[in-house]
XYZ file of C-alpha atoms in Angstrom:
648
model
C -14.048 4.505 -20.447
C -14.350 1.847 -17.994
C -15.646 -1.745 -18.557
C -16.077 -4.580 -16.434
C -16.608 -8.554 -16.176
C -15.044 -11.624 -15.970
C -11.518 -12.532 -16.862
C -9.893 -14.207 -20.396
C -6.659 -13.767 -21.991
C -6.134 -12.100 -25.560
C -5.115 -14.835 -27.943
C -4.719 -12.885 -31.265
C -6.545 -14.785 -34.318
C -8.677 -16.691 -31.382
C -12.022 -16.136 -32.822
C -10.284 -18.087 -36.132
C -9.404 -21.189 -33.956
C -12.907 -21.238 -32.577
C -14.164 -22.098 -35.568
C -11.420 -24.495 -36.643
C -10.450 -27.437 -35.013
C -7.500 -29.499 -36.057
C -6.342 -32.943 -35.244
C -3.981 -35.524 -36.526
C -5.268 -37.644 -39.295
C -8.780 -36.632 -38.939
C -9.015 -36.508 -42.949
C -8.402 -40.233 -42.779
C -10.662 -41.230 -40.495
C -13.465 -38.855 -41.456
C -13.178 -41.239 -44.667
C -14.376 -44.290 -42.902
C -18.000 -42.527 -42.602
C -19.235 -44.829 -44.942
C -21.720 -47.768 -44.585
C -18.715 -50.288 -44.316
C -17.786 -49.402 -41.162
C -21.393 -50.991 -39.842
C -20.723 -54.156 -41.712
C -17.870 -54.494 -39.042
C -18.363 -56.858 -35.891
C -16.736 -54.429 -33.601
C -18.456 -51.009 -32.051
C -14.670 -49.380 -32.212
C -15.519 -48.143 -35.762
C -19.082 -46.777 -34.830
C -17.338 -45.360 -31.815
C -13.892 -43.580 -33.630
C -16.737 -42.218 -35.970
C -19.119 -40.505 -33.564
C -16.244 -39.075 -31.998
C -14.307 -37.640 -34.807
C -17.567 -36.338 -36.573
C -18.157 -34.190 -32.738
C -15.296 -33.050 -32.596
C -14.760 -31.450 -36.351
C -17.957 -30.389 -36.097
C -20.020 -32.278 -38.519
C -22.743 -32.589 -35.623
C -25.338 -34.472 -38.185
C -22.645 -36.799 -39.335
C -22.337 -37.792 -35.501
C -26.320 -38.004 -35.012
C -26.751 -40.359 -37.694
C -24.839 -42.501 -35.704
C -27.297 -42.335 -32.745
C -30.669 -43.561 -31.651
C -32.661 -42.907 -29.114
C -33.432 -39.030 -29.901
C -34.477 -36.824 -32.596
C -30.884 -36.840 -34.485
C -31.985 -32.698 -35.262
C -31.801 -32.513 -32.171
C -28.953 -34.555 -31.017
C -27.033 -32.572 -33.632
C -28.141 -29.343 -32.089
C -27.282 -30.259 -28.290
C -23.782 -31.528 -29.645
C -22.937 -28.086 -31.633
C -23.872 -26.247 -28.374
C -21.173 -27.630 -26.199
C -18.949 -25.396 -27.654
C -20.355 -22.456 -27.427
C -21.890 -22.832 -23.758
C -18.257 -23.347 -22.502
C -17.089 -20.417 -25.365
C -14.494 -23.294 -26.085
C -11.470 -22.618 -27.924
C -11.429 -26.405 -29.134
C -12.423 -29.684 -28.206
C -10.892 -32.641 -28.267
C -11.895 -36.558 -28.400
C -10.306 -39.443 -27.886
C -11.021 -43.388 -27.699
C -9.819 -44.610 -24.472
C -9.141 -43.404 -21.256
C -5.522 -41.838 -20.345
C -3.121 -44.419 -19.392
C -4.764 -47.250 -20.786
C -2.032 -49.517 -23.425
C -5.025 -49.603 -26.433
C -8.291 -48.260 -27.284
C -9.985 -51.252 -27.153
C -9.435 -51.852 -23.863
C -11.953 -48.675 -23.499
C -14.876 -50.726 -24.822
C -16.652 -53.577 -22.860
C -18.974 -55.335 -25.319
C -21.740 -57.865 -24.262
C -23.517 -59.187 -27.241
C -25.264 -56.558 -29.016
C -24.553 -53.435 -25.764
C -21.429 -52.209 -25.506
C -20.103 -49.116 -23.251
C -17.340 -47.327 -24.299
C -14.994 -44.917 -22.382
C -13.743 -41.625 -24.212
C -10.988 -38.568 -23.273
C -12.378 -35.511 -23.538
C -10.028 -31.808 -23.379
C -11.689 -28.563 -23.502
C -9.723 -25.985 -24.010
C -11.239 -23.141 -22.609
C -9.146 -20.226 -23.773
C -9.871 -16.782 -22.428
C -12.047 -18.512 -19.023
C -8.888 -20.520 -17.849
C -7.340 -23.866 -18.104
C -7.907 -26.870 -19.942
C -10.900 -29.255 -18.868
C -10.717 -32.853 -19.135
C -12.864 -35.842 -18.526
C -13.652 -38.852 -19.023
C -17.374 -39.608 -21.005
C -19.187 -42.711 -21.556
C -21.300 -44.190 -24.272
C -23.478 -46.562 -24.677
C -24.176 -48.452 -28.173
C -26.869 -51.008 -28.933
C -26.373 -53.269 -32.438
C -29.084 -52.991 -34.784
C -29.544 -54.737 -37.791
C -26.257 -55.482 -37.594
C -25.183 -51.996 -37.532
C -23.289 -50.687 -34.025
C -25.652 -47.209 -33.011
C -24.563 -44.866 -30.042
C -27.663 -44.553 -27.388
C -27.893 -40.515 -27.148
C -28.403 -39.527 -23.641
C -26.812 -36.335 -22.267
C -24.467 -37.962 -20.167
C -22.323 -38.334 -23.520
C -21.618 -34.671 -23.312
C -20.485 -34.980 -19.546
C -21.469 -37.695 -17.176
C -23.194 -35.175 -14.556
C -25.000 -33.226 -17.350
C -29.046 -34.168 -17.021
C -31.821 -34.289 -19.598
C -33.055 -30.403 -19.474
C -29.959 -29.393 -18.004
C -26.823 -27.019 -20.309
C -23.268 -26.415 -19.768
C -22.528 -23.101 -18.639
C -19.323 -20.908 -17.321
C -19.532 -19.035 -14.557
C -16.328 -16.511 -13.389
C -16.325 -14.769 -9.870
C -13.957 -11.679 -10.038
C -12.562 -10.643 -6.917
C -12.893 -6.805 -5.694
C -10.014 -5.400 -6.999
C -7.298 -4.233 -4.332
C -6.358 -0.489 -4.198
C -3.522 1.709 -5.029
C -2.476 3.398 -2.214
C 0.465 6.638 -0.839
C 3.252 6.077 1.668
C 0.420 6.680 4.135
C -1.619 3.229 3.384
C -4.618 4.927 2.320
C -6.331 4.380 -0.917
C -5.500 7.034 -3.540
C -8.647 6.230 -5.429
C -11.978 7.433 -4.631
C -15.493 6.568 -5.167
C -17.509 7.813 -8.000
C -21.176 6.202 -9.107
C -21.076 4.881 -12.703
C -23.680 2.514 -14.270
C -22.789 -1.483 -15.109
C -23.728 -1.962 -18.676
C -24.561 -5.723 -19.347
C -27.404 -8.207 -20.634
C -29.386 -10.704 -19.267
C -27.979 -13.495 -22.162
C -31.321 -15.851 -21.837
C -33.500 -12.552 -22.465
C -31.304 -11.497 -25.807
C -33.949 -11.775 -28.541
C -30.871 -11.461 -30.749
C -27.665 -11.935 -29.302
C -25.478 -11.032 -32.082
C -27.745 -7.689 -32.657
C -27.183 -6.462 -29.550
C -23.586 -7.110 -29.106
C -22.905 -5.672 -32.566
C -24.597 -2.251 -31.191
C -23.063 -2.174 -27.839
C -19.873 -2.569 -30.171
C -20.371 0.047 -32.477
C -21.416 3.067 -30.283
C -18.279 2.366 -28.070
C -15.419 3.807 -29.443
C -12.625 3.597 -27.024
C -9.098 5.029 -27.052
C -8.927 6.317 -30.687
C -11.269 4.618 -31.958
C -10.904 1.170 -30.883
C -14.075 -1.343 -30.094
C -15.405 -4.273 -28.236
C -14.716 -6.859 -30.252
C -18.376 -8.382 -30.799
C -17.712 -12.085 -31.870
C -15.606 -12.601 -28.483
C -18.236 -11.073 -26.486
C -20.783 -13.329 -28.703
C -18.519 -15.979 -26.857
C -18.732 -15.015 -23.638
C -22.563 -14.282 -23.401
C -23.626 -18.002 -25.329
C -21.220 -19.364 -22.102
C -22.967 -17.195 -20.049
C -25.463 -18.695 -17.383
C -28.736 -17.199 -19.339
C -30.800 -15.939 -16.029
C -27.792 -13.743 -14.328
C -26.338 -10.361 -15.040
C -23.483 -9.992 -17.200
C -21.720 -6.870 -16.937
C -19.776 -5.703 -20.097
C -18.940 -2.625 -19.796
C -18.723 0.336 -16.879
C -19.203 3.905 -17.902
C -18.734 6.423 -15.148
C -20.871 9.023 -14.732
C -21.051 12.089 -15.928
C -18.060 11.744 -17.663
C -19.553 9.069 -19.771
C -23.502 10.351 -19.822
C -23.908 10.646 -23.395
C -22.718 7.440 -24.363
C -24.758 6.172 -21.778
C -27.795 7.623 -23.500
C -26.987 6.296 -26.826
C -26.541 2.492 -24.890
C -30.049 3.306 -23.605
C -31.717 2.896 -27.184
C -30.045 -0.618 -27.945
C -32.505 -3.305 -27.131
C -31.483 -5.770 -24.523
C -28.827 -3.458 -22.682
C -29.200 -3.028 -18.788
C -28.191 -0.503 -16.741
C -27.027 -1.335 -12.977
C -26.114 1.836 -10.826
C -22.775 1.565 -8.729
C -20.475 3.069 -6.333
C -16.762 2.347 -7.519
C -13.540 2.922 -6.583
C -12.442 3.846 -10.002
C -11.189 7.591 -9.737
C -7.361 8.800 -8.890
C -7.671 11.788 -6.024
C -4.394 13.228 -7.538
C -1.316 11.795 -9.835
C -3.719 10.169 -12.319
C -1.183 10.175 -15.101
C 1.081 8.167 -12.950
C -1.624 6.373 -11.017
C -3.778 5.522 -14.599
C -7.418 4.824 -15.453
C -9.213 1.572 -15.235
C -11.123 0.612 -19.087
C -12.955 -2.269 -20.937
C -10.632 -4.717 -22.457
C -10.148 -4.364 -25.741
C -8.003 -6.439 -28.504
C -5.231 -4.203 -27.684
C -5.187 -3.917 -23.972
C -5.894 -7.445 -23.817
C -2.249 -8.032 -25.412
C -0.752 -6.400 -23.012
C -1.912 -7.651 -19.679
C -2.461 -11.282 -20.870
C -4.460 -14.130 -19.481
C -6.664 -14.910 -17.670
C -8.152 -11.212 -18.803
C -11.424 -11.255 -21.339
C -13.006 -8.901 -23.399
C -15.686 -6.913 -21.010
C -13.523 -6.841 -18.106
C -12.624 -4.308 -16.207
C -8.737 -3.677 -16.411
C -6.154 -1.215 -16.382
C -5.239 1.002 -19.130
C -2.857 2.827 -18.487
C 0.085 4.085 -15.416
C 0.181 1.828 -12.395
C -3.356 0.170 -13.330
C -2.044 -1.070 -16.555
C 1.565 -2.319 -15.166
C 0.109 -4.155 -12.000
C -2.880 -5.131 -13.494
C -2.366 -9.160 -12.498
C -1.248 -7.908 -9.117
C -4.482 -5.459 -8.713
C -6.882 -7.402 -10.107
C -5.708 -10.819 -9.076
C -7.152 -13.566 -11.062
C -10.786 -14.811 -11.392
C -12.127 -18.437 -9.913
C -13.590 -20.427 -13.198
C -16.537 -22.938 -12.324
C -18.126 -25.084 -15.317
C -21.296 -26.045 -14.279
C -24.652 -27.852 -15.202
C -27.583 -26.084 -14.572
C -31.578 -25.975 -15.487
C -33.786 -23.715 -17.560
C -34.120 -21.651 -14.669
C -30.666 -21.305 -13.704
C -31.544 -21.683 -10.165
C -30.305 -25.606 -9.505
C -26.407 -25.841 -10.596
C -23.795 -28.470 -9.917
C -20.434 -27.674 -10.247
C -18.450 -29.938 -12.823
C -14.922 -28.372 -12.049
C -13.352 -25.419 -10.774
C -10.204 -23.436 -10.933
C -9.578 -21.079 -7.907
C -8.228 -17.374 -8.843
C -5.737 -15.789 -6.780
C -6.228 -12.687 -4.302
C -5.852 -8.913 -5.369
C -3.134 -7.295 -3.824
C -2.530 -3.753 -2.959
C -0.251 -1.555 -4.263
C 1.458 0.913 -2.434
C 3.025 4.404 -3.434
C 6.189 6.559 -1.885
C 3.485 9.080 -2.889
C 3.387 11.662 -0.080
C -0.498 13.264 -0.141
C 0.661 16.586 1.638
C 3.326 17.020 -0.809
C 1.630 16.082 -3.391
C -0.941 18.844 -3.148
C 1.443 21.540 -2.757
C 2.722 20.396 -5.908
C -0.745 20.355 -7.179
C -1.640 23.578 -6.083
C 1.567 25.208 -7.233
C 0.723 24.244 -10.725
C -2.775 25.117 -10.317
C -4.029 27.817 -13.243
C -0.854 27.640 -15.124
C -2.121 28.673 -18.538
C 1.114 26.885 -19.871
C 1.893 23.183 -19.763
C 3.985 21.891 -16.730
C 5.140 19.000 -14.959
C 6.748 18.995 -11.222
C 8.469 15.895 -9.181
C 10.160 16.030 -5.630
C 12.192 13.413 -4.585
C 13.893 12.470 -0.946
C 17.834 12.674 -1.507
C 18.164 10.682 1.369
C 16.114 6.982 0.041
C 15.357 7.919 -3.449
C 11.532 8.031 -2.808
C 9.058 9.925 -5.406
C 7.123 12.728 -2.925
C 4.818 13.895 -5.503
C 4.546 13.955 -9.418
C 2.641 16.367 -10.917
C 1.305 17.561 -14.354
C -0.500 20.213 -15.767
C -2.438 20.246 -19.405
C 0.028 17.125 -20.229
C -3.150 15.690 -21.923
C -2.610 12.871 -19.501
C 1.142 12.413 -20.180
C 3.137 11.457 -17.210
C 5.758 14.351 -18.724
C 6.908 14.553 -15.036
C 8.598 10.900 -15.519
C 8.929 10.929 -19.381
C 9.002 14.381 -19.841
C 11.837 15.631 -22.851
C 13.600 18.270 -22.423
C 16.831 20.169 -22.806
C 17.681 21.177 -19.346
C 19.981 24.130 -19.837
C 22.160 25.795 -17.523
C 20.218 23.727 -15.319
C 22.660 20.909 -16.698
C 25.549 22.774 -15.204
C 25.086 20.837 -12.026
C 26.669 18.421 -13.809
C 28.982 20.053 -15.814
C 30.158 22.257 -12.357
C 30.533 18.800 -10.265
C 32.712 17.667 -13.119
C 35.046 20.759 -12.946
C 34.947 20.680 -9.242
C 35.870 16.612 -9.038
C 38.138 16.186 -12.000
C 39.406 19.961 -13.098
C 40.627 20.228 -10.193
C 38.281 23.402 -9.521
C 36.225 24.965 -7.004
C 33.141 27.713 -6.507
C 36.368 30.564 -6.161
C 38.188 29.508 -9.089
C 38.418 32.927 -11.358
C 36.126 32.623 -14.278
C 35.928 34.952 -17.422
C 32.127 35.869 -18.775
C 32.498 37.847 -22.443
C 29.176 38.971 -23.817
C 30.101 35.884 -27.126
C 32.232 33.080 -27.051
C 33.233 30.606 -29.834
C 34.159 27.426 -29.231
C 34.385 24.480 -32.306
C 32.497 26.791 -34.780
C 29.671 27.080 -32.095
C 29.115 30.671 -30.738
C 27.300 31.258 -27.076
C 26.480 34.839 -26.103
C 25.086 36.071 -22.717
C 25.226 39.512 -20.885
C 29.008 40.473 -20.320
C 29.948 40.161 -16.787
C 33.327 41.396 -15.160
C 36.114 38.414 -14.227
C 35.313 37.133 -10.771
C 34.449 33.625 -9.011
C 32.905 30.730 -11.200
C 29.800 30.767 -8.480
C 28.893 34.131 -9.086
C 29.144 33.743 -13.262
C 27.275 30.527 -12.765
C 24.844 32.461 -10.634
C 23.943 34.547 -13.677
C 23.726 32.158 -15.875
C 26.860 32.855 -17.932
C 27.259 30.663 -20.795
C 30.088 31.636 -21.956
C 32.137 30.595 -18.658
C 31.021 26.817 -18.764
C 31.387 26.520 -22.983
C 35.166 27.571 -22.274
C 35.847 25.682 -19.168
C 34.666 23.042 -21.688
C 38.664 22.440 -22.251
C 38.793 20.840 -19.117
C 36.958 17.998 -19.379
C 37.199 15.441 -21.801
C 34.066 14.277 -23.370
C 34.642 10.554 -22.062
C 35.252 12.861 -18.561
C 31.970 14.804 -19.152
C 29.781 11.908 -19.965
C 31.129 9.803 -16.844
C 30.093 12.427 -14.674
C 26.442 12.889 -16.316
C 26.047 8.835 -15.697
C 27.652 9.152 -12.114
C 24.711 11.473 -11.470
C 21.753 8.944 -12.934
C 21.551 10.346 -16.212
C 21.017 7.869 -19.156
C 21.436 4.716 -16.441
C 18.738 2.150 -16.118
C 16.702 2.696 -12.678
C 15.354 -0.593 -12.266
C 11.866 1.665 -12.136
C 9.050 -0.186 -12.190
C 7.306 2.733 -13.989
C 8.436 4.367 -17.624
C 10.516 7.309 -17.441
C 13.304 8.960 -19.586
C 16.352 8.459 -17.663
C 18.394 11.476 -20.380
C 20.152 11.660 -22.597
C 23.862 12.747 -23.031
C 25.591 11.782 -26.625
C 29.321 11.757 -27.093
C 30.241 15.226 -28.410
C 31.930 15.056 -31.485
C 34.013 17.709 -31.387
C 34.874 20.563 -29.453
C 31.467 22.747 -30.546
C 29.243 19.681 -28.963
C 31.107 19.569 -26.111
C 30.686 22.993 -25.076
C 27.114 22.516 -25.733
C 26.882 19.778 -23.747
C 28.331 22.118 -20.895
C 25.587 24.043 -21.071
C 22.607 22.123 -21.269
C 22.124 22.594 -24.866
C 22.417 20.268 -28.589
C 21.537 16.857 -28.055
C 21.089 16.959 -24.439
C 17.966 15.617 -23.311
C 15.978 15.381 -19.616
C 13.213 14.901 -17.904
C 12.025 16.468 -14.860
C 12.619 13.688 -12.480
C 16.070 13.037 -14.110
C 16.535 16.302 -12.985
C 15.513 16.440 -9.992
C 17.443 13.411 -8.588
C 20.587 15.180 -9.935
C 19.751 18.502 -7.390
C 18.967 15.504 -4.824
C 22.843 13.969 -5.321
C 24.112 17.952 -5.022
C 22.243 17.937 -2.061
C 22.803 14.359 -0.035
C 26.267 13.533 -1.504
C 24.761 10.485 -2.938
C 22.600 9.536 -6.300
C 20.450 7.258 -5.808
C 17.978 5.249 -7.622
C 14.550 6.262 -7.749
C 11.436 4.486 -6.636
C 7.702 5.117 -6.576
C 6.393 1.411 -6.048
C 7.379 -0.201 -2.381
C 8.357 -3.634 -2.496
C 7.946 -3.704 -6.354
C 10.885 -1.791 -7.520
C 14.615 -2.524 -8.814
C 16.037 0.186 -7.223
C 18.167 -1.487 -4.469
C 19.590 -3.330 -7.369
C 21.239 0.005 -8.569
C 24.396 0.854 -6.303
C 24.572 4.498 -5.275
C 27.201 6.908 -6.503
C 29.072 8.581 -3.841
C 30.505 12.024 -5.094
C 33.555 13.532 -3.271
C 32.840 15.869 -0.165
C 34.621 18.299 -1.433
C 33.253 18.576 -4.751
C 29.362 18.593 -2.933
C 30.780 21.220 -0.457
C 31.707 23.410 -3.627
C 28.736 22.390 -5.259
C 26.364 23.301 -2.739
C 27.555 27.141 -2.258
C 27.316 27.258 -6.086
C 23.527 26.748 -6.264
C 23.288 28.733 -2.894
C 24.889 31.887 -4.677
C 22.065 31.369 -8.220
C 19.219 31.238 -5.441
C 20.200 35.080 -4.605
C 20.562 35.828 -8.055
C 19.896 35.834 -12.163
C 16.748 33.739 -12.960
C 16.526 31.886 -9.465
C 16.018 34.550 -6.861
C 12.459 34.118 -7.527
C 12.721 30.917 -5.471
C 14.288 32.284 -2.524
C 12.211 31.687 0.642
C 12.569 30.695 4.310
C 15.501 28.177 4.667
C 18.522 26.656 3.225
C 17.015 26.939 -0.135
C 20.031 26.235 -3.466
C 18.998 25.724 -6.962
C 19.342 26.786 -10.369
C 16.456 28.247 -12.851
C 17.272 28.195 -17.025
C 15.073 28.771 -20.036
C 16.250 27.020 -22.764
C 14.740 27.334 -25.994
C 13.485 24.093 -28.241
C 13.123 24.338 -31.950
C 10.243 22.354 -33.441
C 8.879 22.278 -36.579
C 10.555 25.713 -37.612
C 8.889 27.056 -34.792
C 10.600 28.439 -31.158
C 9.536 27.720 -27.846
C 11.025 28.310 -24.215
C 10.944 25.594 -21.320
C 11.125 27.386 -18.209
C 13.354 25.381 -15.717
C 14.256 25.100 -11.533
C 16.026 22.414 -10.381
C 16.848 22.932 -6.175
C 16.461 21.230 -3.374
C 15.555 22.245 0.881
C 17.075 19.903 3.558
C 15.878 16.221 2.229
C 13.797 17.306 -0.359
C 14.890 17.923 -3.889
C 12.506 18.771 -6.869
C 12.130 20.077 -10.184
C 9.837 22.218 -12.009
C 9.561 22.413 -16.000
C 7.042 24.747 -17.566
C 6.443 24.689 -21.678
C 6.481 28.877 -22.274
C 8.185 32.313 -20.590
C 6.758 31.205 -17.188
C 8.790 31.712 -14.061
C 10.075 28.018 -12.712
C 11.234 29.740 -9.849
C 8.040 31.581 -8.991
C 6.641 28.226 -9.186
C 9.214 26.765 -6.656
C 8.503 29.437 -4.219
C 4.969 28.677 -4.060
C 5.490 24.779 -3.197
C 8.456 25.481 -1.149
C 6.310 27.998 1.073
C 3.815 25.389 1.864
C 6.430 23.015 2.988
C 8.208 23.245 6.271
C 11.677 24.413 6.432
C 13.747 21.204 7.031
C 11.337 18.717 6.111
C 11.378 15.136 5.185
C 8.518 14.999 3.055
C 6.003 15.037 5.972
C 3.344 17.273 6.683
């Protein structure tokens, strides 16, 4: 669902404060409407009592005190103000700022008088506050001080025949774009919904169907009364969009709009729809109560914004902010002098490590999956997101916030560990029973014969890492999984699940922890920048958003050479056997390939794991069922160049 317009900030209850104004001691001097305050020589009273009767609202109150003009009608033109600038509240005041006393704000000569008055709009959702400085003009008759209506009182440029309006100019919105500086969103027609407000035959009626057929995100609405607000503030003869539905996506909707009377339908080309990432890259959407809270002013309801992913987070940046104009203008709408202005401020682009070559390799090697998956590849050597992909995630970003228990996949860590604080290496003679038992916890794999801890890792033997367990402390073991990003804050600019390692309590959790298994928790591109560190030497922090991130606030970790050097001959060996051997193509190719199992609900499932790496590119697959990972590797790995950098 995408909506568009002009821009206002959510303010909760604001449709509440619309309607009620408060000031200091307005009960008091409400009182003094009474037919002593004529009796008085001085046109303060008559003054103090127009004013405060405006601004409460009791319009008649305040056109009894005029002349001049049918007081139905003064009343009427008075009780308009607010909603032709869809005014939060409005404020009066005797005197001009900066004078010592009110009464220096009225110049009296006999039975005329002029009077200066303050006046603050607040203009909520359309910008900043407006303020001015009015005149009035009083006449004494019959001893009785009367205000002169003219509509000057409203605001000194407004003419006879002439109406406030607001008018909002939103800039083109500025484009997400890859590590190439081209746009990653293309163009797709779509129809602007919207009403011409002086042709509403009922404004409220229309609004409240537009309202009710749109059911966005769950179920949530347009709010109607705000919209009210903005269409009464509306200049009457011009198009106001509300609302942009894209089509086809959106046709049937768009057919049920068609039958509400006073809708219009403007065709347009936009640049609305992501070529690839779109759970990372998000959807634009109207603004409703809820979105609204969450990208903040100067935003308004009909406005095109961002929902969700990058289009929600930069939304300020993207969008940039609207220029607000209050003007006066005639029946026509044609002759219009500008009362005040605010200037917006320029979109800017946002640009992506995104790498569109990699990116559809990882695309395609997802491609007719019938299981859910997620993919991300990284560069070891700067940290930068390649390409994030996802497949039936139901437009979950599970390749960033993905959770997961990585498995024997985890033993990256765990073997980095033995190798840099065990005093270890990939030669060191392992044991792999077919069942092990370790702190009331058993682990069972296929027996293998006593040889080197690479080849036992390289079949995935369980058993070998829960008893090397004794090794490592847990404070040792949990070090190690931070060293290697997991658990640390970023600084991303995007959400992601950076894992999750607990403090084993006891011997049992620690040797699950070894393998991948209990509480351990990752996501894909946790995982992948821990294959990236095996790889460079280095973890680094990742990034996805030039210029935008918090990365180069996270130091690297430099891991020992020797450790990496061990390391690295460890994943070689699983590449050319067990569960990984699938992945083996042209080129240095190391990794590791798991299927863990996940309990849920009483019920079982596997998630299909490989975590590798090829020169200075690292990446990791995770599939939801008994899908090969590594088959999955093999066909994005064929499709990239042996000893790229994430280039085509």
């Amino acid at each position: 669902m995408i909506s568009r317009g002009h821009g206002r900030a959510p303010r909760g209850a604001r449709t509440v404060r619309r309607r009620v104004v408060s000031i200091a001691s307005c009960g008091a001097l409400v009182g003094t409407l009474t037919t002593g305050c004529w009796a008085e020589p001085s046109a303060m009273p008559a003054v103090r009592d127009f004013l405060i009767a405006w601004e409460v609202g009791n319009y008649p109150a305040a056109a009894k005190r005029t002349v001049g003009a049918d007081r139905e009608k003064v009343s009427d033109a008075l009780g308009q103000v607010r909603a032709q600038l869809d005014a939060a509240s409005l404020r009066l005041a005797l005197g001009v700022p900066g004078q010592d006393t009110a009464v220096k704000a009225i110049d009296k000569k006999g039975d005329e008088a002029d009077a200066r008055f303050s006046v603050k709009v607040d203009l909520g959702e359309n910008g900043q506050p407006w303020t001015y400085t009015g005149l009035l003009h009083l006449r004494r008759q019959g001893g009785k001080w009367k205000v002169v209506w003219d509509p000057s009182i409203i605001n000194p440029k407004l003419k006879p025949g002439q109406r406030l309006a607001v008018l909002t100019e939103v800039p083109k919105r500025a484009p997400i774009r890859d590590n190439q500086g081209r746009s990653l969103l293309r163009e797709v027609w779509a129809y602007n919904v919207g009403v011409y407000p002086g042709r509403l035959a009922n404004q409220q009626r229309t609004l409240d169907g537009l309202a009710r057929q749109t059911r966005i995100d769950g179920g949530r609405r347009l709010d109607s009364e705000r919209l009210l607000g903005r269409v009464r503030s509306a200049p009457p003869q011009q198009f106001l969009p509300l609302l942009t539905l894209q089509v086809p996506d959106h046709n049937s909707l768009i057919q049920r709009l068609r039958q509400i009377d006073g809708l219009h339908f403007e065709p347009v080309k936009v640049p609305i729809d992501p070529m690839y990432a779109p759970e990372l890259i998000g959807s634009l959407g109207p603004a409703t109560a809820d979105t609204l809270q969450q990208v903040g002013a100067p935003y308004q309801p009909g406005d095109t914004i961002g929902v969700s992913g990058v289009q929600l987070l930069q939304q300020r940046r993207l969008a940039g902010t609207p220029t607000v104009r209050v003007v006066a203008q005639d029946s026509t709408g044609k002759n219009t002098e500008e009362l005040r202005s605010w200037p917006g401020q320029p979109p800017q682009d946002v640009r992506t490590t995104l790498e569109p070559t990699m990116q559809r390799r990882a695309d395609n090697a997802l491609a007719g999956l019938p299981v859910t998956g997620s993919m991300v590849a990284v560069r070891p050597s700067t940290g930068e997101v390649l390409a994030v992909s996802n497949h039936l995630t139901s437009g979950k970003n599970l390749a960033f916030e993905g959770r997961y228990p990585p498995g024997m996949t985890f033993g990256i860590v765990s073997a980095e560990a033995l190798f840099s604080q065990a005093g270890m290496n990939q030669s060191t003679e392992t044991t792999c029973p077919g069942t092990v038992t370790v702190g009331g916890l058993t682990f069972t794999n296929k027996a293998r014969p006593a040889g080197g801890f690479a080849s036992h890792y390289a079949y995935s033997c369980k058993t070998t890492l829960a008893q090397l367990g004794g090794k490592l402390s847990a404070q040792t073991l949990m070090a190690e999984a931070s060293r290697l990003g997991l658990g640390k804050d970023w600084g991303l600019s995007v959400p992601a699940f950076t894992g999750s390692v607990p403090a084993p309590a006891n011997d049992g959790e620690k040797a699950a922890t070894m393998v991948g298994e209990g509480k351990v928790q990752v996501s894909p591109l946790a995982m992948a920048l821990v294959a990236a560190a095996a790889q460079n030497g280095t973890w680094k922090a990742p990034y996805v958003l030039k210029d935008l991130s918090k990365a180069g606030q996270v130091p690297p970790t430099n891991l020992q050479p020797e450790s990496i050097s061990s390391l690295k001959k460890v994943l070689s060996r699983s590449i050319r056997t067990g569960l990984a051997t699938p992945a083996r193509v042209s080129g240095d190719v190391v990794g590791v390939a798991a299927l863990p199992a996940v309990n849920e609900g009483g019920q079982t499932r596997e998630i299909s794991w490989f975590v590798g790496s090829r020169g200075d590119l690292a990446f990791a697959v995770a599939l939801e069922g008994h899908v090969s990972a590594a088959r999955v590797a093999a066909t994005f790995l064929r499709g990239v160049p042996s000893g790229t950098r994430g280039t085509p």
